[in-house]
Amino acid sequence: MGRFVEAADRHQASFLLAFLEDYVDADNPVRIIDAFVDELDLAELGFARVQPASTGRPGYPPGTMLKLYVYGYLHQLTSSRKLEREAGRNIELMWLTGKLAPDFKTIADFRHDNASAIQIACRRFVAICRALGLVGGGMVAIDGSRLRAVNTHEKNYTKGKLARRKAHVEESIARYLAELEEADSAETRPATPRIHHLTERLASLRGRLRELEEIGQQLQAAPDEQVSLTDPDARAMATGSDHRGVVGYNVQAAVDTKHHIVVTTTVTNRGHDRSHLLEMATAAQAEIGAAEMIVLADRGYYEGEQIRACAEAGIIPMVPKPNTSPAQARGFWSKAMFVHEPETDTYRCPVGAQLQKRFARVEGGKLISVYFNQKACGACASRALCTAGKEKRIRRWEHEAVLDAMERRLQATPEAMAVRRCTVEHVFGTIKGWMGATHFRTRGLKNVSTEASLAILAYNIKRVVAVAGVASTLKAITG
Ligand code: SF4
């Protein structure tokens, strides 16, 4: 006769193991959180209430609260209510916190009150990754991802959106007024329920119009002409995956290519990437301590001044040029077909004519030289393919040699962009997967930055466990 695996009797005295320690294996990642936080100098990092107050109700130790949060982000328990619940029933958390189970308000307040300190603490884990030899230091990939804030599209306004919404309300008011007039002339007194309904709708729409006018005043005062009502720091940003874009934040990360450890991260509410290359590259360089470092980034980061500043800081940028040639868009040969010859400081055109530098002028704060050869173009049989004008003019930025050198590097290393993709894109894929369909829990740039730091720390802990294992990591933490 067959039988099942036998369950224990839940009424027996020794149903559970006697020691909490027995529930946490030696290779349980929770031990990394415990050791990591224990090694931090919380007072130096700026945590509040590191020393217990001599009067009043005793508070929870900040180290325990930090452990609770790191555990939470490692297991996708990011809300304070979920953490409160888990602290009371999750054996690993009981082990980690010594069975302390703060209420959700205390948990939420800790994240809010220690935002900057938590961010610094999260960054300290990179030093452990370096000690384990997991950070190569020679090459990092930079990327950004737009993550949703606690602010719907409906609560975000730009000038265009406001105009559309106002027009819609005004249209509705006009329609209801016409209906009211018609009902008024057709009905006898006293007013019928229909007239009551129309009057109420009109009052509500007029109230909505007043609200929109107030938002219009806020928009005029906003430096970037955008207003978000729920989370004032959140901004509407374009994304490749959703035609509506997101109202949220731009999370930037620099990831070392050796073992895909995130070496630095920052959160901004600027929706584009082109102004982030230098900031991220220098932050990564400082974190890694590399004198010379290659930085891989996608076309969104291509900005001349940023690339030049990186090169001056000992950083070797590799950023492909965007495919945005205006000449090509109009059906003419693109600038890429014209080769600059540094010895003579001239351009060689596709049919072999030499274009000389004729004059220079400042455009948008940059010194631009203009090259052309009127005579050659006048006699050129291919002119219809080259320009709509009398002669083709090529414009060159005074520091364009930096961009040319970068282009040559990219051509010599065709695998660079594949390395960038493999290194950095799954970091955001993983974090978005953890977040699921949800958004950041908190509001405001500072608090959202704390959330992003905790998510990145959780990601790095997972990488370290996968690559080095728990025992080696614990050894690196405790020295
Ligand atoms: S039009 Fe001028 S620049 Fe263009 S291919 Fe002919 S000679 Fe060269």
GROMACS .gro file of C-alpha atoms in nm, residues 5-474:
model
  470
    5VAL     CA    1   0.566   1.176   0.326
    6GLU     CA    2   0.457   1.212   0.686
    7ALA     CA    3   0.386   1.562   0.826
    8ALA     CA    4   0.480   1.657   1.182
    9ASP     CA    5   0.212   1.686   1.445
   10ARG     CA    6   0.147   2.057   1.493
   11HIS     CA    7   0.054   1.997   1.859
   12GLN     CA    8   0.387   1.845   1.957
   13ALA     CA    9   0.611   2.060   2.179
   14SER     CA   10   0.918   2.043   1.956
   15PHE     CA   11   0.743   2.124   1.626
   16LEU     CA   12   0.999   2.393   1.531
   17LEU     CA   13   1.375   2.395   1.573
   18ALA     CA   14   1.479   2.537   1.907
   19PHE     CA   15   1.731   2.794   1.778
   20LEU     CA   16   1.652   3.074   1.531
   21GLU     CA   17   2.009   3.039   1.406
   22ASP     CA   18   1.920   2.691   1.274
   23TYR     CA   19   1.679   2.843   1.020
   24VAL     CA   20   1.945   3.054   0.848
   25ASP     CA   21   2.199   2.851   0.650
   26ALA     CA   22   2.562   2.953   0.638
   27ASP     CA   23   2.517   3.050   0.273
   28ASN     CA   24   2.197   3.249   0.319
   29PRO     CA   25   2.240   3.599   0.165
   30VAL     CA   26   2.068   3.749   0.468
   31ARG     CA   27   2.402   3.699   0.648
   32ILE     CA   28   2.559   3.942   0.398
   33ILE     CA   29   2.303   4.210   0.489
   34ASP     CA   30   2.366   4.151   0.858
   35ALA     CA   31   2.745   4.170   0.832
   36PHE     CA   32   2.742   4.461   0.585
   37VAL     CA   33   2.523   4.684   0.801
   38ASP     CA   34   2.706   4.586   1.121
   39GLU     CA   35   3.035   4.702   0.966
   40LEU     CA   36   2.898   5.047   0.874
   41ASP     CA   37   2.970   5.349   1.091
   42LEU     CA   38   2.613   5.475   1.094
   43ALA     CA   39   2.695   5.796   1.280
   44GLU     CA   40   2.962   5.887   1.024
   45LEU     CA   41   2.715   5.816   0.741
   46GLY     CA   42   2.470   6.063   0.894
   47PHE     CA   43   2.196   5.835   1.027
   48ALA     CA   44   1.967   6.000   1.280
   49ARG     CA   45   1.931   5.875   1.639
   50VAL     CA   46   2.237   5.650   1.633
   51GLN     CA   47   2.276   5.714   2.006
   52PRO     CA   48   1.964   5.617   2.203
   53ALA     CA   49   1.788   5.906   2.377
   54SER     CA   50   1.815   5.903   2.755
   55THR     CA   51   1.447   5.991   2.797
   56GLY     CA   52   1.120   5.889   2.632
   57ARG     CA   53   1.024   5.562   2.466
   58PRO     CA   54   1.322   5.366   2.332
   59GLY     CA   55   1.349   5.380   1.952
   60TYR     CA   56   1.452   5.108   1.710
   61PRO     CA   57   1.827   5.086   1.633
   62PRO     CA   58   1.894   5.247   1.292
   63GLY     CA   59   2.110   4.948   1.191
   64THR     CA   60   1.812   4.715   1.238
   65MET     CA   61   1.590   4.947   1.035
   66LEU     CA   62   1.846   4.959   0.755
   67LYS     CA   63   1.875   4.579   0.755
   68LEU     CA   64   1.497   4.558   0.730
   69TYR     CA   65   1.494   4.780   0.422
   70VAL     CA   66   1.785   4.608   0.247
   71TYR     CA   67   1.616   4.271   0.304
   72GLY     CA   68   1.291   4.418   0.173
   73TYR     CA   69   1.443   4.542  -0.153
   74LEU     CA   70   1.625   4.212  -0.197
   75HIS     CA   71   1.291   4.030  -0.179
   76GLN     CA   72   1.065   4.284  -0.352
   77LEU     CA   73   0.904   4.390  -0.024
   78THR     CA   74   0.931   4.763  -0.075
   79SER     CA   75   0.622   4.896   0.102
   80SER     CA   76   0.639   4.974   0.471
   81ARG     CA   77   0.315   4.783   0.536
   82LYS     CA   78   0.452   4.468   0.372
   83LEU     CA   79   0.772   4.502   0.573
   84GLU     CA   80   0.575   4.538   0.896
   85ARG     CA   81   0.384   4.221   0.813
   86GLU     CA   82   0.692   4.023   0.713
   87ALA     CA   83   0.891   4.132   1.020
   88GLY     CA   84   0.630   3.956   1.233
   89ARG     CA   85   0.616   3.626   1.040
   90ASN     CA   86   0.929   3.583   0.829
   91ILE     CA   87   1.191   3.371   1.004
   92GLU     CA   88   1.483   3.523   0.810
   93LEU     CA   89   1.370   3.872   0.904
   94MET     CA   90   1.325   3.767   1.267
   95TRP     CA   91   1.683   3.641   1.260
   96LEU     CA   92   1.802   3.963   1.096
   97THR     CA   93   1.621   4.205   1.324
   98GLY     CA   94   1.635   4.003   1.647
   99LYS     CA   95   1.255   3.969   1.633
  100LEU     CA   96   1.203   4.345   1.629
  101ALA     CA   97   0.890   4.429   1.430
  102PRO     CA   98   0.838   4.806   1.397
  103ASP     CA   99   0.504   4.936   1.274
  104PHE     CA  100   0.474   5.059   0.916
  105LYS     CA  101   0.480   5.427   1.014
  106THR     CA  102   0.813   5.384   1.195
  107ILE     CA  103   0.949   5.195   0.894
  108ALA     CA  104   0.834   5.461   0.646
  109ASP     CA  105   0.963   5.746   0.866
  110PHE     CA  106   1.308   5.585   0.883
  111ARG     CA  107   1.341   5.583   0.501
  112HIS     CA  108   1.215   5.939   0.482
  113ASP     CA  109   1.431   6.076   0.768
  114ASN     CA  110   1.753   5.903   0.659
  115ALA     CA  111   1.729   5.942   0.282
  116SER     CA  112   2.083   6.074   0.222
  117ALA     CA  113   2.248   5.842   0.477
  118ILE     CA  114   2.082   5.535   0.321
  119GLN     CA  115   2.213   5.640  -0.023
  120ILE     CA  116   2.570   5.671   0.110
  121ALA     CA  117   2.542   5.338   0.293
  122CYS     CA  118   2.429   5.165  -0.028
  123ARG     CA  119   2.732   5.306  -0.214
  124ARG     CA  120   2.966   5.149   0.046
  125PHE     CA  121   2.887   4.805  -0.091
  126VAL     CA  122   3.084   4.886  -0.407
  127ALA     CA  123   3.405   4.888  -0.195
  128ILE     CA  124   3.329   4.529  -0.091
  129CYS     CA  125   3.279   4.433  -0.455
  130ARG     CA  126   3.618   4.589  -0.529
  131ALA     CA  127   3.781   4.402  -0.240
  132LEU     CA  128   3.642   4.079  -0.389
  133GLY     CA  129   3.798   4.165  -0.725
  134LEU     CA  130   3.457   4.186  -0.891
  135VAL     CA  131   3.512   4.534  -1.032
  136GLY     CA  132   3.750   4.542  -1.328
  137GLY     CA  133   3.772   4.918  -1.333
  138GLY     CA  134   3.882   4.951  -1.694
  139MET     CA  135   3.544   4.981  -1.858
  140VAL     CA  136   3.193   5.084  -1.755
  141ALA     CA  137   2.866   5.101  -1.945
  142ILE     CA  138   2.626   5.384  -1.874
  143ASP     CA  139   2.254   5.383  -1.935
  144GLY     CA  140   1.936   5.540  -1.806
  145SER     CA  141   1.581   5.419  -1.765
  146ARG     CA  142   1.259   5.608  -1.702
  147LEU     CA  143   1.070   5.467  -1.404
  148ARG     CA  144   0.720   5.571  -1.304
  149ALA     CA  145   0.648   5.804  -1.015
  150VAL     CA  146   0.343   5.824  -0.788
  151ASN     CA  147   0.186   6.062  -1.038
  152THR     CA  148  -0.053   5.969  -1.316
  153HIS     CA  149  -0.051   6.123  -1.664
  154GLU     CA  150  -0.376   6.296  -1.572
  155LYS     CA  151  -0.207   6.479  -1.284
  156ASN     CA  152   0.080   6.600  -1.501
  157TYR     CA  153   0.047   6.918  -1.708
  158THR     CA  154   0.243   7.075  -1.987
  159LYS     CA  155   0.127   7.377  -2.186
  160GLY     CA  156  -0.006   7.153  -2.463
  161LYS     CA  157  -0.191   6.920  -2.227
  162LEU     CA  158  -0.344   7.213  -2.039
  163ALA     CA  159  -0.464   7.376  -2.361
  164ARG     CA  160  -0.623   7.048  -2.474
  165ARG     CA  161  -0.795   6.990  -2.140
  166LYS     CA  162  -0.922   7.349  -2.125
  167ALA     CA  163  -1.058   7.324  -2.478
  168HIS     CA  164  -1.236   7.001  -2.387
  169VAL     CA  165  -1.398   7.157  -2.076
  170GLU     CA  166  -1.497   7.471  -2.266
  171GLU     CA  167  -1.654   7.257  -2.537
  172SER     CA  168  -1.852   7.066  -2.275
  173ILE     CA  169  -1.966   7.391  -2.110
  174ALA     CA  170  -2.088   7.523  -2.446
  175ARG     CA  171  -2.277   7.199  -2.511
  176TYR     CA  172  -2.442   7.194  -2.167
  177LEU     CA  173  -2.538   7.563  -2.201
  178ALA     CA  174  -2.708   7.493  -2.533
  179GLU     CA  175  -2.891   7.194  -2.381
  180LEU     CA  176  -2.994   7.403  -2.081
  181GLU     CA  177  -3.129   7.677  -2.302
  182GLU     CA  178  -3.328   7.425  -2.502
  183ALA     CA  179  -3.462   7.255  -2.188
  184ASP     CA  180  -3.546   7.592  -2.032
  185SER     CA  181  -3.758   7.702  -2.327
  186ALA     CA  182  -3.935   7.368  -2.355
  187GLU     CA  183  -4.010   7.307  -1.986
  188THR     CA  184  -4.262   7.485  -1.767
  189ARG     CA  185  -4.179   7.598  -1.414
  190PRO     CA  186  -4.087   7.460  -1.161
  191ALA     CA  187  -3.755   7.329  -1.299
  192THR     CA  188  -3.747   6.963  -1.392
  193PRO     CA  189  -3.482   6.713  -1.275
  194ARG     CA  190  -3.318   6.744  -1.619
  195ILE     CA  191  -3.262   7.118  -1.568
  196HIS     CA  192  -3.123   7.047  -1.219
  197HIS     CA  193  -2.883   6.791  -1.364
  198LEU     CA  194  -2.763   7.027  -1.638
  199THR     CA  195  -2.712   7.312  -1.389
  200GLU     CA  196  -2.506   7.088  -1.159
  201ARG     CA  197  -2.289   6.964  -1.447
  202LEU     CA  198  -2.230   7.322  -1.557
  203ALA     CA  199  -2.123   7.428  -1.206
  204SER     CA  200  -1.885   7.134  -1.186
  205LEU     CA  201  -1.733   7.210  -1.528
  206ARG     CA  202  -1.686   7.577  -1.440
  207GLY     CA  203  -1.510   7.469  -1.120
  208ARG     CA  204  -1.284   7.245  -1.329
  209LEU     CA  205  -1.208   7.536  -1.563
  210ARG     CA  206  -1.105   7.750  -1.264
  211GLU     CA  207  -0.873   7.469  -1.145
  212LEU     CA  208  -0.715   7.450  -1.491
  213GLU     CA  209  -0.662   7.828  -1.494
  214GLU     CA  210  -0.480   7.804  -1.158
  215ILE     CA  211  -0.263   7.524  -1.297
  216GLY     CA  212  -0.189   7.752  -1.593
  217GLN     CA  213  -0.048   8.011  -1.350
  218GLN     CA  214   0.168   7.743  -1.184
  219LEU     CA  215   0.291   7.636  -1.529
  220GLN     CA  216   0.404   7.990  -1.607
  221ALA     CA  217   0.607   7.995  -1.284
  222ALA     CA  218   0.762   7.649  -1.343
  223PRO     CA  219   1.111   7.677  -1.498
  224ASP     CA  220   1.057   7.378  -1.729
  225GLU     CA  221   0.690   7.463  -1.797
  226GLN     CA  222   0.566   7.138  -1.645
  227VAL     CA  223   0.359   7.075  -1.334
  228SER     CA  224   0.296   6.745  -1.156
  229LEU     CA  225   0.029   6.763  -0.888
  230THR     CA  226   0.087   6.442  -0.687
  231ASP     CA  227   0.467   6.432  -0.694
  232PRO     CA  228   0.589   6.783  -0.781
  233ASP     CA  229   0.938   6.657  -0.879
  234ALA     CA  230   0.812   6.398  -1.130
  235ARG     CA  231   0.827   6.489  -1.499
  236ALA     CA  232   0.671   6.356  -1.819
  237MET     CA  233   0.942   6.176  -2.018
  238ALA     CA  234   0.950   6.000  -2.351
  239THR     CA  235   1.024   5.627  -2.360
  240GLY     CA  236   1.076   5.386  -2.644
  241SER     CA  237   0.826   5.134  -2.510
  242ASP     CA  238   0.517   5.351  -2.448
  243HIS     CA  239   0.395   5.617  -2.690
  244ARG     CA  240   0.252   5.816  -2.397
  245GLY     CA  241   0.591   5.808  -2.221
  246VAL     CA  242   0.600   5.799  -1.840
  247VAL     CA  243   0.557   6.053  -1.567
  248GLY     CA  244   0.851   5.965  -1.349
  249TYR     CA  245   1.224   5.984  -1.300
  250ASN     CA  246   1.532   5.909  -1.506
  251VAL     CA  247   1.747   5.654  -1.319
  252GLN     CA  248   2.106   5.656  -1.444
  253ALA     CA  249   2.352   5.374  -1.371
  254ALA     CA  250   2.718   5.304  -1.451
  255VAL     CA  251   2.792   4.932  -1.460
  256ASP     CA  252   3.138   4.775  -1.458
  257THR     CA  253   3.175   4.536  -1.752
  258LYS     CA  254   3.373   4.267  -1.566
  259HIS     CA  255   3.094   4.122  -1.348
  260HIS     CA  256   2.814   4.372  -1.409
  261ILE     CA  257   2.839   4.539  -1.070
  262VAL     CA  258   2.664   4.878  -1.061
  263VAL     CA  259   2.936   5.117  -0.946
  264THR     CA  260   2.730   5.433  -0.928
  265THR     CA  261   2.375   5.548  -0.977
  266THR     CA  262   2.187   5.875  -0.976
  267VAL     CA  263   1.827   5.983  -1.025
  268THR     CA  264   1.721   6.297  -1.208
  269ASN     CA  265   1.402   6.440  -1.345
  270ARG     CA  266   1.561   6.542  -1.675
  271GLY     CA  267   1.403   6.315  -1.932
  272HIS     CA  268   1.700   6.296  -2.171
  273ASP     CA  269   2.043   6.133  -2.138
  274ARG     CA  270   2.264   6.376  -2.330
  275SER     CA  271   2.360   6.585  -2.025
  276HIS     CA  272   2.447   6.286  -1.803
  277LEU     CA  273   2.759   6.137  -1.961
  278LEU     CA  274   3.022   6.343  -1.778
  279GLU     CA  275   2.844   6.332  -1.441
  280MET     CA  276   2.804   5.954  -1.452
  281ALA     CA  277   3.149   5.884  -1.595
  282THR     CA  278   3.334   6.097  -1.338
  283ALA     CA  279   3.125   5.952  -1.053
  284ALA     CA  280   3.210   5.599  -1.173
  285GLN     CA  281   3.575   5.691  -1.209
  286ALA     CA  282   3.585   5.825  -0.852
  287GLU     CA  283   3.407   5.516  -0.719
  288ILE     CA  284   3.641   5.276  -0.900
  289GLY     CA  285   3.956   5.481  -0.850
  290ALA     CA  286   4.066   5.433  -1.211
  291ALA     CA  287   4.305   5.684  -1.368
  292GLU     CA  288   4.192   5.583  -1.717
  293MET     CA  289   3.861   5.425  -1.796
  294ILE     CA  290   3.654   5.345  -2.108
  295VAL     CA  291   3.292   5.453  -2.094
  296LEU     CA  292   3.034   5.291  -2.323
  297ALA     CA  293   2.703   5.465  -2.381
  298ASP     CA  294   2.431   5.468  -2.645
  299ARG     CA  295   2.351   5.741  -2.898
  300GLY     CA  296   2.131   5.927  -2.650
  301TYR     CA  297   2.448   6.041  -2.468
  302TYR     CA  298   2.615   6.194  -2.777
  303GLU     CA  299   2.693   6.555  -2.687
  304GLY     CA  300   3.014   6.724  -2.799
  305GLU     CA  301   3.100   6.919  -2.485
  306GLN     CA  302   3.027   6.622  -2.259
  307ILE     CA  303   3.246   6.394  -2.470
  308ARG     CA  304   3.530   6.647  -2.476
  309ALA     CA  305   3.511   6.698  -2.097
  310CYS     CA  306   3.527   6.319  -2.045
  311ALA     CA  307   3.838   6.296  -2.264
  312GLU     CA  308   4.001   6.575  -2.064
  313ALA     CA  309   3.926   6.388  -1.738
  314GLY     CA  310   4.114   6.077  -1.856
  315ILE     CA  311   3.792   5.898  -1.953
  316ILE     CA  312   3.776   5.736  -2.297
  317PRO     CA  313   3.420   5.779  -2.421
  318MET     CA  314   3.268   5.547  -2.680
  319VAL     CA  315   2.933   5.684  -2.789
  320PRO     CA  316   2.796   5.626  -3.141
  321LYS     CA  317   2.676   5.924  -3.337
  322PRO     CA  318   2.296   5.960  -3.375
  323ASN     CA  319   2.156   5.902  -3.724
  324THR     CA  320   2.023   6.254  -3.757
  325SER     CA  321   2.190   6.399  -4.065
  326PRO     CA  322   1.957   6.679  -4.192
  327ALA     CA  323   2.113   6.653  -4.540
  328GLN     CA  324   2.047   6.278  -4.552
  329ALA     CA  325   1.690   6.333  -4.433
  330ARG     CA  326   1.643   6.557  -4.740
  331GLY     CA  327   1.789   6.291  -4.970
  332PHE     CA  328   2.144   6.431  -5.000
  333TRP     CA  329   2.480   6.278  -4.908
  334SER     CA  330   2.541   6.289  -4.534
  335LYS     CA  331   2.833   6.460  -4.362
  336ALA     CA  332   2.981   6.117  -4.281
  337MET     CA  333   3.077   6.088  -4.652
  338PHE     CA  334   3.303   6.393  -4.623
  339VAL     CA  335   3.644   6.314  -4.472
  340HIS     CA  336   3.834   6.569  -4.267
  341GLU     CA  337   4.207   6.581  -4.353
  342PRO     CA  338   4.388   6.718  -4.045
  343GLU     CA  339   4.720   6.790  -4.223
  344THR     CA  340   4.558   7.054  -4.442
  345ASP     CA  341   4.249   7.117  -4.228
  346THR     CA  342   4.025   7.060  -4.529
  347TYR     CA  343   3.745   6.818  -4.619
  348ARG     CA  344   3.762   6.565  -4.905
  349CYS     CA  345   3.417   6.527  -5.065
  350PRO     CA  346   3.280   6.202  -5.218
  351VAL     CA  347   3.400   6.296  -5.571
  352GLY     CA  348   3.745   6.390  -5.444
  353ALA     CA  349   3.723   6.770  -5.437
  354GLN     CA  350   3.889   6.955  -5.150
  355LEU     CA  351   3.672   7.192  -4.942
  356GLN     CA  352   3.870   7.470  -4.773
  357LYS     CA  353   3.792   7.646  -4.446
  358ARG     CA  354   3.638   7.982  -4.542
  359PHE     CA  355   3.515   8.140  -4.220
  360ALA     CA  356   3.419   8.066  -3.859
  361ARG     CA  357   3.140   8.192  -3.637
  362VAL     CA  358   2.991   8.119  -3.295
  363GLU     CA  359   2.670   7.913  -3.308
  364GLY     CA  360   2.493   7.817  -2.986
  365GLY     CA  361   2.809   7.896  -2.785
  366LYS     CA  362   3.033   7.677  -3.005
  367LEU     CA  363   3.294   7.800  -3.253
  368ILE     CA  364   3.199   7.650  -3.590
  369SER     CA  365   3.419   7.664  -3.903
  370VAL     CA  366   3.254   7.646  -4.246
  371TYR     CA  367   3.423   7.463  -4.537
  372PHE     CA  368   3.332   7.480  -4.907
  373ASN     CA  369   3.471   7.498  -5.261
  374GLN     CA  370   3.248   7.709  -5.485
  375LYS     CA  371   3.446   7.638  -5.800
  376ALA     CA  372   3.446   7.257  -5.766
  377CYS     CA  373   3.077   7.246  -5.680
  378GLY     CA  374   2.988   7.475  -5.970
  379ALA     CA  375   3.135   7.222  -6.213
  380CYS     CA  376   3.026   6.907  -6.031
  381ALA     CA  377   2.810   6.649  -6.212
  382SER     CA  378   2.697   6.501  -5.877
  383ARG     CA  379   2.578   6.825  -5.722
  384ALA     CA  380   2.211   6.717  -5.727
  385LEU     CA  381   2.304   6.430  -5.493
  386CYS     CA  382   2.506   6.656  -5.267
  387THR     CA  383   2.326   6.984  -5.207
  388ALA     CA  384   2.030   7.197  -5.309
  389GLY     CA  385   2.247   7.509  -5.300
  390LYS     CA  386   2.517   7.651  -5.526
  391GLU     CA  387   2.786   7.479  -5.322
  392LYS     CA  388   2.804   7.221  -5.044
  393ARG     CA  389   2.898   7.366  -4.705
  394ILE     CA  390   3.042   7.152  -4.423
  395ARG     CA  391   3.038   7.284  -4.067
  396ARG     CA  392   3.300   7.175  -3.814
  397TRP     CA  393   3.314   7.239  -3.438
  398GLU     CA  394   3.653   7.359  -3.314
  399HIS     CA  395   3.687   7.044  -3.094
  400GLU     CA  396   3.549   6.800  -3.348
  401ALA     CA  397   3.882   6.611  -3.354
  402VAL     CA  398   3.771   6.453  -3.021
  403LEU     CA  399   3.457   6.323  -3.191
  404ASP     CA  400   3.655   6.199  -3.493
  405ALA     CA  401   3.893   6.008  -3.264
  406MET     CA  402   3.595   5.852  -3.086
  407GLU     CA  403   3.445   5.749  -3.421
  408ARG     CA  404   3.773   5.577  -3.515
  409ARG     CA  405   3.777   5.392  -3.180
  410LEU     CA  406   3.423   5.270  -3.238
  411GLN     CA  407   3.509   5.149  -3.587
  412ALA     CA  408   3.812   4.962  -3.448
  413THR     CA  409   3.597   4.791  -3.179
  414PRO     CA  410   3.269   4.692  -3.343
  415GLU     CA  411   3.175   4.474  -3.043
  416ALA     CA  412   3.170   4.776  -2.806
  417MET     CA  413   2.795   4.839  -2.831
  418ALA     CA  414   2.715   4.471  -2.782
  419VAL     CA  415   2.924   4.478  -2.462
  420ARG     CA  416   2.733   4.790  -2.352
  421ARG     CA  417   2.398   4.621  -2.411
  422CYS     CA  418   2.489   4.299  -2.231
  423THR     CA  419   2.636   4.490  -1.937
  424VAL     CA  420   2.381   4.751  -1.851
  425GLU     CA  421   2.045   4.669  -2.003
  426HIS     CA  422   1.966   4.369  -1.784
  427VAL     CA  423   2.027   4.579  -1.472
  428PHE     CA  424   1.723   4.789  -1.556
  429GLY     CA  425   1.537   4.486  -1.688
  430THR     CA  426   1.585   4.315  -1.350
  431ILE     CA  427   1.488   4.619  -1.146
  432LYS     CA  428   1.179   4.683  -1.359
  433GLY     CA  429   1.092   4.314  -1.324
  434TRP     CA  430   1.114   4.349  -0.945
  435MET     CA  431   0.896   4.659  -0.953
  436GLY     CA  432   0.640   4.479  -1.174
  437ALA     CA  433   0.359   4.703  -1.290
  438THR     CA  434   0.410   4.940  -0.999
  439HIS     CA  435   0.586   5.272  -0.952
  440PHE     CA  436   0.821   5.423  -0.696
  441ARG     CA  437   0.669   5.410  -0.348
  442THR     CA  438   0.778   5.755  -0.238
  443ARG     CA  439   0.751   6.110  -0.369
  444GLY     CA  440   1.018   6.369  -0.436
  445LEU     CA  441   1.359   6.340  -0.596
  446LYS     CA  442   1.541   6.279  -0.266
  447ASN     CA  443   1.316   5.995  -0.152
  448VAL     CA  444   1.302   5.835  -0.495
  449SER     CA  445   1.685   5.847  -0.508
  450THR     CA  446   1.689   5.650  -0.182
  451GLU     CA  447   1.457   5.389  -0.329
  452ALA     CA  448   1.677   5.361  -0.639
  453SER     CA  449   1.989   5.321  -0.421
  454LEU     CA  450   1.826   5.039  -0.223
  455ALA     CA  451   1.717   4.865  -0.543
  456ILE     CA  452   2.069   4.892  -0.687
  457LEU     CA  453   2.222   4.764  -0.361
  458ALA     CA  454   1.986   4.465  -0.376
  459TYR     CA  455   2.092   4.405  -0.736
  460ASN     CA  456   2.462   4.421  -0.641
  461ILE     CA  457   2.411   4.182  -0.349
  462LYS     CA  458   2.247   3.932  -0.587
  463ARG     CA  459   2.537   3.968  -0.832
  464VAL     CA  460   2.796   3.917  -0.559
  465VAL     CA  461   2.618   3.608  -0.425
  466ALA     CA  462   2.598   3.466  -0.779
  467VAL     CA  463   2.962   3.536  -0.865
  468ALA     CA  464   3.158   3.517  -0.537
  469GLY     CA  465   2.924   3.330  -0.301
  470VAL     CA  466   2.818   3.416   0.052
  471ALA     CA  467   3.126   3.288   0.238
  472SER     CA  468   3.377   3.492   0.035
  473THR     CA  469   3.158   3.802   0.060
  474LEU     CA  470   3.130   3.768   0.436
   0.00000   0.00000   0.00000
